[in-house]
PDB file of N, CA, C and O in Angstrom:
ATOM      1  N   MET A  65     -33.478 -11.951 -28.574  1.00 48.00           N
ATOM      2  CA  MET A  65     -32.216 -11.974 -27.895  1.00 48.00           C
ATOM      3  C   MET A  65     -31.936 -10.627 -27.317  1.00 48.00           C
ATOM      4  O   MET A  65     -31.284 -10.402 -26.197  1.00 48.00           O
ATOM      5  N   GLU A  66     -32.166  -9.501 -28.022  1.00 55.00           N
ATOM      6  CA  GLU A  66     -31.785  -8.128 -27.538  1.00 55.00           C
ATOM      7  C   GLU A  66     -32.728  -7.762 -26.350  1.00 55.00           C
ATOM      8  O   GLU A  66     -32.181  -7.257 -25.265  1.00 55.00           O
ATOM      9  N   ARG A  67     -34.004  -8.145 -26.190  1.00 60.00           N
ATOM     10  CA  ARG A  67     -34.918  -8.197 -24.864  1.00 60.00           C
ATOM     11  C   ARG A  67     -34.216  -8.882 -23.689  1.00 60.00           C
ATOM     12  O   ARG A  67     -34.407  -8.500 -22.566  1.00 60.00           O
ATOM     13  N   PHE A  68     -33.611  -9.905 -23.915  1.00 61.00           N
ATOM     14  CA  PHE A  68     -32.846 -10.678 -22.763  1.00 61.00           C
ATOM     15  C   PHE A  68     -31.655 -10.010 -22.388  1.00 61.00           C
ATOM     16  O   PHE A  68     -31.487  -9.953 -21.126  1.00 61.00           O
ATOM     17  N   GLY A  69     -30.993  -9.358 -23.178  1.00 66.00           N
ATOM     18  CA  GLY A  69     -29.954  -8.671 -22.669  1.00 66.00           C
ATOM     19  C   GLY A  69     -30.436  -7.152 -22.123  1.00 66.00           C
ATOM     20  O   GLY A  69     -29.815  -6.940 -21.027  1.00 66.00           O
ATOM     21  N   GLN A  70     -31.380  -6.900 -22.386  1.00 75.00           N
ATOM     22  CA  GLN A  70     -32.027  -5.490 -21.570  1.00 75.00           C
ATOM     23  C   GLN A  70     -32.407  -5.986 -20.189  1.00 75.00           C
ATOM     24  O   GLN A  70     -32.082  -5.340 -19.242  1.00 75.00           O
ATOM     25  N   SER A  71     -33.053  -7.150 -20.080  1.00 90.00           N
ATOM     26  CA  SER A  71     -33.814  -7.528 -18.883  1.00 90.00           C
ATOM     27  C   SER A  71     -32.450  -7.956 -18.154  1.00 90.00           C
ATOM     28  O   SER A  71     -32.352  -7.685 -16.920  1.00 90.00           O
ATOM     29  N   GLU A  72     -31.627  -8.541 -18.506  1.00 90.00           N
ATOM     30  CA  GLU A  72     -30.189  -8.935 -17.972  1.00 90.00           C
ATOM     31  C   GLU A  72     -29.360  -7.722 -17.689  1.00 90.00           C
ATOM     32  O   GLU A  72     -28.978  -7.721 -16.117  1.00 90.00           O
ATOM     33  N   GLU A  73     -29.442  -6.413 -18.265  1.00 91.00           N
ATOM     34  CA  GLU A  73     -28.954  -5.416 -17.740  1.00 91.00           C
ATOM     35  C   GLU A  73     -29.576  -4.610 -16.813  1.00 91.00           C
ATOM     36  O   GLU A  73     -29.021  -4.128 -15.634  1.00 91.00           O
ATOM     37  N   TYR A  74     -31.027  -4.575 -16.651  1.00 92.00           N
ATOM     38  CA  TYR A  74     -31.913  -4.076 -15.765  1.00 92.00           C
ATOM     39  C   TYR A  74     -31.713  -4.885 -14.416  1.00 92.00           C
ATOM     40  O   TYR A  74     -31.515  -4.362 -13.322  1.00 92.00           O
ATOM     41  N   ARG A  75     -31.580  -6.012 -14.273  1.00 93.00           N
ATOM     42  CA  ARG A  75     -31.194  -7.208 -13.104  1.00 93.00           C
ATOM     43  C   ARG A  75     -29.921  -6.587 -12.550  1.00 93.00           C
ATOM     44  O   ARG A  75     -29.867  -6.709 -11.416  1.00 93.00           O
ATOM     45  N   ARG A  76     -28.878  -6.597 -13.586  1.00 93.00           N
ATOM     46  CA  ARG A  76     -27.629  -6.353 -13.063  1.00 93.00           C
ATOM     47  C   ARG A  76     -27.574  -4.899 -12.188  1.00 93.00           C
ATOM     48  O   ARG A  76     -27.210  -4.775 -10.947  1.00 93.00           O
ATOM     49  N   GLU A  77     -28.162  -3.752 -12.861  1.00 94.00           N
ATOM     50  CA  GLU A  77     -28.272  -2.243 -12.409  1.00 94.00           C
ATOM     51  C   GLU A  77     -29.224  -2.558 -11.062  1.00 94.00           C
ATOM     52  O   GLU A  77     -28.811  -2.062  -9.706  1.00 94.00           O
ATOM     53  N   GLU A  78     -30.253  -3.467 -10.859  1.00 95.00           N
ATOM     54  CA  GLU A  78     -31.144  -3.461  -9.585  1.00 95.00           C
ATOM     55  C   GLU A  78     -30.091  -4.280  -8.485  1.00 95.00           C
ATOM     56  O   GLU A  78     -30.247  -3.854  -7.481  1.00 95.00           O
ATOM     57  N   LEU A  79     -29.514  -5.230  -8.818  1.00 95.00           N
ATOM     58  CA  LEU A  79     -28.569  -5.886  -7.746  1.00 95.00           C
ATOM     59  C   LEU A  79     -27.713  -4.829  -7.284  1.00 95.00           C
ATOM     60  O   LEU A  79     -27.333  -5.033  -6.210  1.00 95.00           O
ATOM     61  N   ILE A  80     -26.937  -4.111  -8.098  1.00 97.00           N
ATOM     62  CA  ILE A  80     -25.848  -3.238  -7.647  1.00 97.00           C
ATOM     63  C   ILE A  80     -26.706  -2.159  -6.730  1.00 97.00           C
ATOM     64  O   ILE A  80     -25.985  -1.512  -5.646  1.00 97.00           O
ATOM     65  N   ARG A  81     -27.796  -1.738  -7.106  1.00 97.00           N
ATOM     66  CA  ARG A  81     -28.541  -0.663  -6.121  1.00 97.00           C
ATOM     67  C   ARG A  81     -28.916  -1.435  -4.666  1.00 97.00           C
ATOM     68  O   ARG A  81     -28.473  -1.000  -3.726  1.00 97.00           O
ATOM     69  N   ILE A  82     -29.476  -2.674  -4.570  1.00 97.00           N
ATOM     70  CA  ILE A  82     -29.476  -3.332  -3.725  1.00 97.00           C
ATOM     71  C   ILE A  82     -28.317  -3.512  -2.608  1.00 97.00           C
ATOM     72  O   ILE A  82     -28.146  -3.001  -1.464  1.00 97.00           O
ATOM     73  N   ILE A  83     -27.172  -3.874  -3.395  1.00 97.00           N
ATOM     74  CA  ILE A  83     -26.114  -4.234  -2.727  1.00 97.00           C
ATOM     75  C   ILE A  83     -25.333  -2.642  -2.211  1.00 97.00           C
ATOM     76  O   ILE A  83     -24.837  -2.726  -0.782  1.00 97.00           O
ATOM     77  N   GLU A  84     -25.310  -1.650  -2.961  1.00 98.00           N
ATOM     78  CA  GLU A  84     -24.995  -0.347  -2.363  1.00 98.00           C
ATOM     79  C   GLU A  84     -25.558   0.092  -1.064  1.00 98.00           C
ATOM     80  O   GLU A  84     -25.028   0.403  -0.257  1.00 98.00           O
ATOM     81  N   HIS A  85     -26.918  -0.176  -1.332  1.00 98.00           N
ATOM     82  CA  HIS A  85     -27.892   0.443  -0.209  1.00 98.00           C
ATOM     83  C   HIS A  85     -27.504  -0.713   1.347  1.00 98.00           C
ATOM     84  O   HIS A  85     -27.580  -0.120   2.227  1.00 98.00           O
ATOM     85  N   SER A  86     -27.137  -1.942   0.849  1.00 97.00           N
ATOM     86  CA  SER A  86     -26.815  -2.620   1.908  1.00 97.00           C
ATOM     87  C   SER A  86     -25.579  -2.339   2.585  1.00 97.00           C
ATOM     88  O   SER A  86     -25.321  -2.439   4.027  1.00 97.00           O
ATOM     89  N   VAL A  87     -24.473  -2.163   1.702  1.00 97.00           N
ATOM     90  CA  VAL A  87     -23.208  -1.829   2.153  1.00 97.00           C
ATOM     91  C   VAL A  87     -23.220  -0.421   2.926  1.00 97.00           C
ATOM     92  O   VAL A  87     -22.210  -0.398   4.016  1.00 97.00           O
ATOM     93  N   GLU A  88     -24.076   0.547   2.629  1.00 97.00           N
ATOM     94  CA  GLU A  88     -24.219   1.822   3.434  1.00 97.00           C
ATOM     95  C   GLU A  88     -24.556   1.612   4.785  1.00 97.00           C
ATOM     96  O   GLU A  88     -24.114   2.293   5.700  1.00 97.00           O
ATOM     97  N   ARG A  89     -25.040   0.646   5.213  1.00 98.00           N
ATOM     98  CA  ARG A  89     -25.540   0.319   6.444  1.00 98.00           C
ATOM     99  C   ARG A  89     -24.467  -0.449   7.514  1.00 98.00           C
ATOM    100  O   ARG A  89     -24.767  -0.609   8.642  1.00 98.00           O
ATOM    101  N   LEU A  90     -23.455  -0.939   6.732  1.00 98.00           N
ATOM    102  CA  LEU A  90     -22.627  -1.790   7.442  1.00 98.00           C
ATOM    103  C   LEU A  90     -21.669  -0.883   8.351  1.00 98.00           C
ATOM    104  O   LEU A  90     -21.519   0.007   8.333  1.00 98.00           O
ATOM    105  N   THR A  91     -21.392  -1.659   9.382  1.00 98.00           N
ATOM    106  CA  THR A  91     -20.397  -1.065  10.719  1.00 98.00           C
ATOM    107  C   THR A  91     -18.903  -1.028   9.730  1.00 98.00           C
ATOM    108  O   THR A  91     -18.945  -1.580   9.020  1.00 98.00           O
ATOM    109  N   LEU A  92     -18.196  -0.057  10.704  1.00 98.00           N
ATOM    110  CA  LEU A  92     -16.879  -0.263   9.903  1.00 98.00           C
ATOM    111  C   LEU A  92     -16.171  -1.730  10.313  1.00 98.00           C
ATOM    112  O   LEU A  92     -15.390  -2.226   9.322  1.00 98.00           O
ATOM    113  N   GLN A  93     -16.478  -2.224  11.091  1.00 98.00           N
ATOM    114  CA  GLN A  93     -15.910  -3.442  11.239  1.00 98.00           C
ATOM    115  C   GLN A  93     -16.345  -4.630  10.086  1.00 98.00           C
ATOM    116  O   GLN A  93     -15.469  -5.369   9.682  1.00 98.00           O
ATOM    117  N   GLU A  94     -17.573  -4.407   9.777  1.00 98.00           N
ATOM    118  CA  GLU A  94     -18.238  -5.154   8.842  1.00 98.00           C
ATOM    119  C   GLU A  94     -17.869  -4.762   7.446  1.00 98.00           C
ATOM    120  O   GLU A  94     -17.533  -6.049   6.705  1.00 98.00           O
ATOM    121  N   LEU A  95     -17.509  -3.622   7.278  1.00 97.00           N
ATOM    122  CA  LEU A  95     -16.893  -3.371   5.991  1.00 97.00           C
ATOM    123  C   LEU A  95     -15.325  -3.837   6.121  1.00 97.00           C
ATOM    124  O   LEU A  95     -15.076  -4.137   4.884  1.00 97.00           O
ATOM    125  N   GLU A  96     -14.786  -3.783   7.050  1.00 97.00           N
ATOM    126  CA  GLU A  96     -13.391  -4.163   6.923  1.00 97.00           C
ATOM    127  C   GLU A  96     -13.210  -5.626   6.553  1.00 97.00           C
ATOM    128  O   GLU A  96     -12.564  -6.080   5.941  1.00 97.00           O
ATOM    129  N   ALA A  97     -14.396  -6.403   7.274  1.00 98.00           N
ATOM    130  CA  ALA A  97     -14.426  -7.919   6.956  1.00 98.00           C
ATOM    131  C   ALA A  97     -14.706  -8.108   5.267  1.00 98.00           C
ATOM    132  O   ALA A  97     -13.984  -9.040   4.902  1.00 98.00           O
ATOM    133  N   LEU A  98     -15.597  -7.403   5.003  1.00 97.00           N
ATOM    134  CA  LEU A  98     -16.094  -7.322   3.696  1.00 97.00           C
ATOM    135  C   LEU A  98     -14.923  -6.932   2.584  1.00 97.00           C
ATOM    136  O   LEU A  98     -14.529  -7.934   1.585  1.00 97.00           O
ATOM    137  N   TYR A  99     -14.278  -6.000   3.041  1.00 96.00           N
ATOM    138  CA  TYR A  99     -13.140  -5.710   2.382  1.00 96.00           C
ATOM    139  C   TYR A  99     -11.923  -6.728   2.291  1.00 96.00           C
ATOM    140  O   TYR A  99     -11.478  -7.158   1.156  1.00 96.00           O
ATOM    141  N   TYR A 100     -11.716  -7.159   3.343  1.00 95.00           N
ATOM    142  CA  TYR A 100     -10.756  -8.557   3.557  1.00 95.00           C
ATOM    143  C   TYR A 100     -11.015  -9.653   2.763  1.00 95.00           C
ATOM    144  O   TYR A 100     -10.416 -10.126   1.944  1.00 95.00           O
ATOM    145  N   ASP A 101     -12.240  -9.967   3.032  1.00 96.00           N
ATOM    146  CA  ASP A 101     -13.031 -11.065   2.175  1.00 96.00           C
ATOM    147  C   ASP A 101     -12.776 -10.901   0.287  1.00 96.00           C
ATOM    148  O   ASP A 101     -12.490 -11.795  -0.177  1.00 96.00           O
ATOM    149  N   MET A 102     -13.218  -9.692  -0.046  1.00 95.00           N
ATOM    150  CA  MET A 102     -13.039  -9.357  -1.558  1.00 95.00           C
ATOM    151  C   MET A 102     -11.844  -9.192  -2.119  1.00 95.00           C
ATOM    152  O   MET A 102     -11.515  -9.569  -3.108  1.00 95.00           O
ATOM    153  N   THR A 103     -10.807  -8.557  -1.056  1.00 94.00           N
ATOM    154  CA  THR A 103      -9.326  -8.613  -1.661  1.00 94.00           C
ATOM    155  C   THR A 103      -8.938  -9.941  -1.597  1.00 94.00           C
ATOM    156  O   THR A 103      -8.037 -10.471  -2.700  1.00 94.00           O
ATOM    157  N   THR A 104      -9.180 -10.965  -0.653  1.00 94.00           N
ATOM    158  CA  THR A 104      -8.578 -12.243  -0.792  1.00 94.00           C
ATOM    159  C   THR A 104      -9.012 -13.113  -1.729  1.00 94.00           C
ATOM    160  O   THR A 104      -8.357 -14.188  -2.548  1.00 94.00           O
ATOM    161  N   LYS A 105     -10.280 -13.022  -2.213  1.00 95.00           N
ATOM    162  CA  LYS A 105     -10.880 -13.418  -3.611  1.00 95.00           C
ATOM    163  C   LYS A 105     -10.665 -12.698  -4.724  1.00 95.00           C
ATOM    164  O   LYS A 105     -11.110 -13.209  -5.757  1.00 95.00           O
ATOM    165  N   ASN A 106      -9.765 -11.831  -4.862  1.00 94.00           N
ATOM    166  CA  ASN A 106      -9.517 -10.865  -5.919  1.00 94.00           C
ATOM    167  C   ASN A 106     -10.776 -10.329  -6.609  1.00 94.00           C
ATOM    168  O   ASN A 106     -10.667  -9.992  -8.077  1.00 94.00           O
ATOM    169  N   TYR A 107     -11.856  -9.833  -5.728  1.00 93.00           N
ATOM    170  CA  TYR A 107     -12.801  -8.976  -6.379  1.00 93.00           C
ATOM    171  C   TYR A 107     -12.273  -7.522  -6.186  1.00 93.00           C
ATOM    172  O   TYR A 107     -12.819  -6.862  -7.169  1.00 93.00           O
ATOM    173  N   ILE A 108     -11.381  -7.518  -5.365  1.00 89.00           N
ATOM    174  CA  ILE A 108     -10.693  -6.042  -5.318  1.00 89.00           C
ATOM    175  C   ILE A 108      -9.371  -6.105  -5.670  1.00 89.00           C
ATOM    176  O   ILE A 108      -8.871  -6.675  -4.897  1.00 89.00           O
ATOM    177  N   ASN A 109      -8.844  -5.501  -6.529  1.00 81.00           N
ATOM    178  CA  ASN A 109      -7.272  -5.461  -6.666  1.00 81.00           C
ATOM    179  C   ASN A 109      -6.746  -3.963  -6.476  1.00 81.00           C
ATOM    180  O   ASN A 109      -6.914  -3.354  -7.215  1.00 81.00           O
ATOM    181  N   ASP A 110      -6.374  -3.869  -5.364  1.00 65.00           N
ATOM    182  CA  ASP A 110      -5.486  -2.581  -5.114  1.00 65.00           C
ATOM    183  C   ASP A 110      -4.156  -2.485  -5.444  1.00 65.00           C
ATOM    184  O   ASP A 110      -3.468  -3.518  -5.617  1.00 65.00           O
TER     185      ASP A 110
END
């Protein structure tokens, strides 16, 4: 069971790295659209 937790954590970290790399390439307009979408879905709570 612990092994599954480790691989799950590794996959989570890998996905975060991929997402961070992709976000760095977005234009300002794309970032604003993403921000709006995430706030309306309550992924971001300012």
